[in-house]
Coordinates of C-alpha atoms in Angstrom, one line a residue:
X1 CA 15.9 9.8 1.7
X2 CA 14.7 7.5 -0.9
X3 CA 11.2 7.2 -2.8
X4 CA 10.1 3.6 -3.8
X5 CA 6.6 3.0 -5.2
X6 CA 3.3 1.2 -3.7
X7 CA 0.4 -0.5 -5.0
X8 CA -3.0 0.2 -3.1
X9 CA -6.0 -1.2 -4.1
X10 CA -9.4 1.8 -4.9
X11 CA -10.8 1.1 -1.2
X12 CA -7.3 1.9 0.4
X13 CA -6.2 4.7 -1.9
X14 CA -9.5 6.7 -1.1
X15 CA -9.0 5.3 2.3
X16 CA -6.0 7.7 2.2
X17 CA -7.3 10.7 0.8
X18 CA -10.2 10.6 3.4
X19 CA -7.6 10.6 6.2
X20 CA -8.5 7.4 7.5
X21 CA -5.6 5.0 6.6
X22 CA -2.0 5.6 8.0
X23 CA -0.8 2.4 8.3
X24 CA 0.0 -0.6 5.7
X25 CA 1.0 -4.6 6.2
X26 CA 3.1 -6.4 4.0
X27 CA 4.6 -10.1 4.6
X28 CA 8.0 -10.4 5.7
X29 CA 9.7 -13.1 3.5
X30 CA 12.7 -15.5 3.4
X31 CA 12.3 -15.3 7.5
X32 CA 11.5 -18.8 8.1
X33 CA 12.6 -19.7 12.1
X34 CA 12.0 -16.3 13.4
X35 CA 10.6 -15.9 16.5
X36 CA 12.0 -12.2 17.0
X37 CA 12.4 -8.9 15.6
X38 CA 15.4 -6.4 17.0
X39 CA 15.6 -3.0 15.3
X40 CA 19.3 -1.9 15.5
X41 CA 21.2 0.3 13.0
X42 CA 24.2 -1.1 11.1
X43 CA 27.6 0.8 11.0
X44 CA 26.2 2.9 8.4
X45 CA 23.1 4.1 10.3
X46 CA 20.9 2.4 8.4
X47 CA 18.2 1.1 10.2
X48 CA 18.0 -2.6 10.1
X49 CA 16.2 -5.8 12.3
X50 CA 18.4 -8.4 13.6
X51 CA 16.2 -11.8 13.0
X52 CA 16.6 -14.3 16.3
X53 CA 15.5 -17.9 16.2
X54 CA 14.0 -20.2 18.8
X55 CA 16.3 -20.5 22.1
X56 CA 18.9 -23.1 21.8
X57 CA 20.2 -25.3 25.2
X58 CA 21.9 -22.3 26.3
X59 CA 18.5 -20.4 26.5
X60 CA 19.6 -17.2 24.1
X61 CA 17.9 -16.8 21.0
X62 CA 20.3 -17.2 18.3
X63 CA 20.7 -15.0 15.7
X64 CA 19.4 -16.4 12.6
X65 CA 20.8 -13.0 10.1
X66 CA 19.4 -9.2 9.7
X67 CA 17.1 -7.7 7.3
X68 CA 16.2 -3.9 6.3
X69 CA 12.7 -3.4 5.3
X70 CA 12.4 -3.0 1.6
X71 CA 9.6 -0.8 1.6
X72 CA 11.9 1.7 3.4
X73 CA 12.7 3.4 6.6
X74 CA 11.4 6.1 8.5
X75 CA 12.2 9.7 6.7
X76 CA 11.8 7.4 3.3
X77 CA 8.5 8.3 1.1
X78 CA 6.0 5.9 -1.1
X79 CA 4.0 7.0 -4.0
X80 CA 1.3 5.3 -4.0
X81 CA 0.7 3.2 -7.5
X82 CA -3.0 3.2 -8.4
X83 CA -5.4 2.2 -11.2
X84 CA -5.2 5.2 -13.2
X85 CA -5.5 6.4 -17.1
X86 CA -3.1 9.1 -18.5
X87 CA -2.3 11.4 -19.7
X88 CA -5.8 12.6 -21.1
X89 CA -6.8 15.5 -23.1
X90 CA -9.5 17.7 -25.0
X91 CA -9.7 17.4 -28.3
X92 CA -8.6 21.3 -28.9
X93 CA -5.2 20.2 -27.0
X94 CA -4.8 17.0 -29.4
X95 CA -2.3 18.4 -31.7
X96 CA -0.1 20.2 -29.1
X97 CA -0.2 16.5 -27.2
X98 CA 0.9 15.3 -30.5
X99 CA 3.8 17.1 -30.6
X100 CA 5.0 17.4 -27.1
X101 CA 3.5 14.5 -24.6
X102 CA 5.5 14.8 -21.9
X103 CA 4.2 18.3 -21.1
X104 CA 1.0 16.6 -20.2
X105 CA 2.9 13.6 -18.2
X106 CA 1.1 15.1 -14.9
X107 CA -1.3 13.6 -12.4
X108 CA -3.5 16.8 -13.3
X109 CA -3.9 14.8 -17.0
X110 CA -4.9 12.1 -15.2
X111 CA -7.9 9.8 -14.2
X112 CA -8.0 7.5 -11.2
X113 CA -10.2 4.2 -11.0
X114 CA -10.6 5.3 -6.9
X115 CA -12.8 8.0 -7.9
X116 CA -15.4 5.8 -8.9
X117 CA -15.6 7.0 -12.7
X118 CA -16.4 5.3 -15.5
X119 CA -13.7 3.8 -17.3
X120 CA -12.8 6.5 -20.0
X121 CA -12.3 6.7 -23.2
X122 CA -9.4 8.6 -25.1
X123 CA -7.4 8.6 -28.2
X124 CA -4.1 6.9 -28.5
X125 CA -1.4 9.2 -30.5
X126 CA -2.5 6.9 -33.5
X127 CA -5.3 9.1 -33.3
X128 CA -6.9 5.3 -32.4
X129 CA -10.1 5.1 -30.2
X130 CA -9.6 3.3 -27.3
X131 CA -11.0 2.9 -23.7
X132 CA -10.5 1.1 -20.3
X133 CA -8.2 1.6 -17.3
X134 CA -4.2 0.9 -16.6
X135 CA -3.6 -1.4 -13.8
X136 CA -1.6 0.3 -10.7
X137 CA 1.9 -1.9 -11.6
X138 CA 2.0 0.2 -14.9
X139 CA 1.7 3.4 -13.1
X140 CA 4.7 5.9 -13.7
X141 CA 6.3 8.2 -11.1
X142 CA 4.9 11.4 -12.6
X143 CA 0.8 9.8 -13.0
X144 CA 1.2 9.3 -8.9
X145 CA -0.9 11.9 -6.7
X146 CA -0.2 10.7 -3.8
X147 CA 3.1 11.1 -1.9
X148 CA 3.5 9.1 2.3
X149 CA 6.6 9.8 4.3
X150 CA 7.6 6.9 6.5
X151 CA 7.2 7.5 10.4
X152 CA 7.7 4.0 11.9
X153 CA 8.3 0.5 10.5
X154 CA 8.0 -2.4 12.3
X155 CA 7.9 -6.3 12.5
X156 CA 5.1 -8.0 14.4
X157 CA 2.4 -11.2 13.9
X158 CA -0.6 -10.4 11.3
X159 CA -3.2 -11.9 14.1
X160 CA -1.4 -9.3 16.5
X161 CA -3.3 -6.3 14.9
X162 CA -5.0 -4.1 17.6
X163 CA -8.4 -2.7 17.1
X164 CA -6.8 1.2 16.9
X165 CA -4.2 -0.3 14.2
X166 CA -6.7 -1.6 12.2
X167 CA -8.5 1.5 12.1
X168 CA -5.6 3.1 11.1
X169 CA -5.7 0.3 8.4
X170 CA -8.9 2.4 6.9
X171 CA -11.0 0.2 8.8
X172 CA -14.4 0.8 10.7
X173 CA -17.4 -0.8 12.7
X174 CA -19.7 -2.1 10.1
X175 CA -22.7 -5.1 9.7
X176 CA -24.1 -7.8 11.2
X177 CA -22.6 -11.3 10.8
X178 CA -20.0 -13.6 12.6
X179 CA -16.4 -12.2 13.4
X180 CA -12.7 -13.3 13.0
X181 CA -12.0 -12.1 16.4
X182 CA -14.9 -14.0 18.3
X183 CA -16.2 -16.5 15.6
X184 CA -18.6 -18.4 17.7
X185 CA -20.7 -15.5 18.6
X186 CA -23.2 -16.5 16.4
X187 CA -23.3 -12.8 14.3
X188 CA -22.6 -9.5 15.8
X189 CA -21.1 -5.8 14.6
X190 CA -17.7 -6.3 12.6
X191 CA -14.7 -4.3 14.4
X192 CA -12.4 -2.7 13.0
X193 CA -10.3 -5.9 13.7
X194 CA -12.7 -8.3 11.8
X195 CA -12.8 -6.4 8.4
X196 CA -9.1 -6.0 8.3
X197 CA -8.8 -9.7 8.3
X198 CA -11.7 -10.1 6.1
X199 CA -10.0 -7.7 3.5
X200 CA -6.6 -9.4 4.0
X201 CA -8.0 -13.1 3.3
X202 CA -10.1 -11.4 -0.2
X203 CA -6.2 -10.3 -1.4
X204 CA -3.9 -13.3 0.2
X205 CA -6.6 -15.9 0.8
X206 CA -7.9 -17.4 4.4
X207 CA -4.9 -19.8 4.3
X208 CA -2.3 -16.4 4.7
X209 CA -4.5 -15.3 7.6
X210 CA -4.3 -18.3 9.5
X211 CA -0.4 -18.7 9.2
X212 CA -0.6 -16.0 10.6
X213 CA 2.8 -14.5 9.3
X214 CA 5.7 -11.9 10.1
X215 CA 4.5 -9.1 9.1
X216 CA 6.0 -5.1 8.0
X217 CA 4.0 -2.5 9.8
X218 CA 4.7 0.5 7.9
X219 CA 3.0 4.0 9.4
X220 CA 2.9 7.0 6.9
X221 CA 1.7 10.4 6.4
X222 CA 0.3 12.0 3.8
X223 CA 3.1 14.7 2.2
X224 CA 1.3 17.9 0.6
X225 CA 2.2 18.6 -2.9
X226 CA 3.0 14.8 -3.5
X227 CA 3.8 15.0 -7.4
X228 CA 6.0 14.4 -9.1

């Protein structure tokens, strides 16, 4: 089993803690060609998906290499990376901070930008007044409070998402306006479907959703007592 860290945004990291998001995309790269994704298992048992290409005049699809997921594979866990501040104390803990940091190096020292607080303010160990949050790629293993064991990973098209998937996205039924999935409609409620491709063009763009590309379909659950 190996543990690899995750950035989620605020909406998809509370997304997670309500119960509501069990399932993540990312893009597959360096796949250009592909048409098809086999899982197999190499002579090691790792788990790995041979990449086929178009048929060629024989009619097989020829196969164009194999790749392993590098976000892992099922039994593997994620903690999740957040915007986050840490580690933060009282004033009456101050001087024992001073002297020993890394005792308070623990999510429960910790704020989290998800939780909708303002940003905080705290004193460096230059006894210097300072304020703001830490963006989610700074975040170290023991600030994490949020531990996801792998239970499927698979290859399939962005556009392929299914309403249910998308809810397991974190996504619901909200608003009035026009859709991705029926966008001559003229303005109607926004599935599940429709707001995960809204929030995926706000991070990749509306170019990413249209190429519609190879994506990792990574299913999780949450792990009680995910800290480090």
């Amino acid at each position: 089993m190996k543990e690899r860290g995750m950035i989620f945004n605020g909406e998809m990291v509370r997304a997670i803690l309500d119960g509501r998001k069990t399932q993540t995309r990312r893009i597959v790269k360096g796949t250009d060609g592909a048409v098809k994704f086999c899982k197999e298992w190499d002579i090691n048992g790792e788990e790995i998906f041979v990449v086929l290409g178009e048929k060629d005049h024989t009619g097989m699809n020829p196969v164009l290499g194999a790749i392993s997921c590098p976000f892992g594979a099922v039994g593997d866990r994620i903690w999740v990376r957040e915007t986050f501040q840490g580690p933060l104390v009282h004033e009456e803990l101050f001087e024992e901070y001073s002297a020993y940091p890394e005792k308070f190096e623990t999510p429960e020292y910790c704020e989290y930008a998800a939780d909708s607080g303002v940003r905080p303010e705290y004193c460096d160990l230059d006894d210097n007044l300072r304020h703001g949050w830490r963006p989610s790629i700074h975040m170290p293993r023991w600030a994490s409070r949020i531990l996801l064991e792998i239970t499927d990973v698979r290859v399939e098209r962005l556009n392929a998402i299914s309403q249910e998937d998308a809810q397991a996205e974190g996504m619901e039924l909200t608003g009035w306006r026009p859709t991705y999935s029926d966008p001559d409609s003229g303005g109607e409620v926004m599935t599940p479907y429709d707001n995960f491709a809204e929030l995926w063009s706000s991070i990749y763009g509306d170019e990413s959703w249209k190429a519609n590309p190879w994506v990792w379909v990574i299913e999780f659950k949450s792990v009680e007592g995910g800290t480090a």
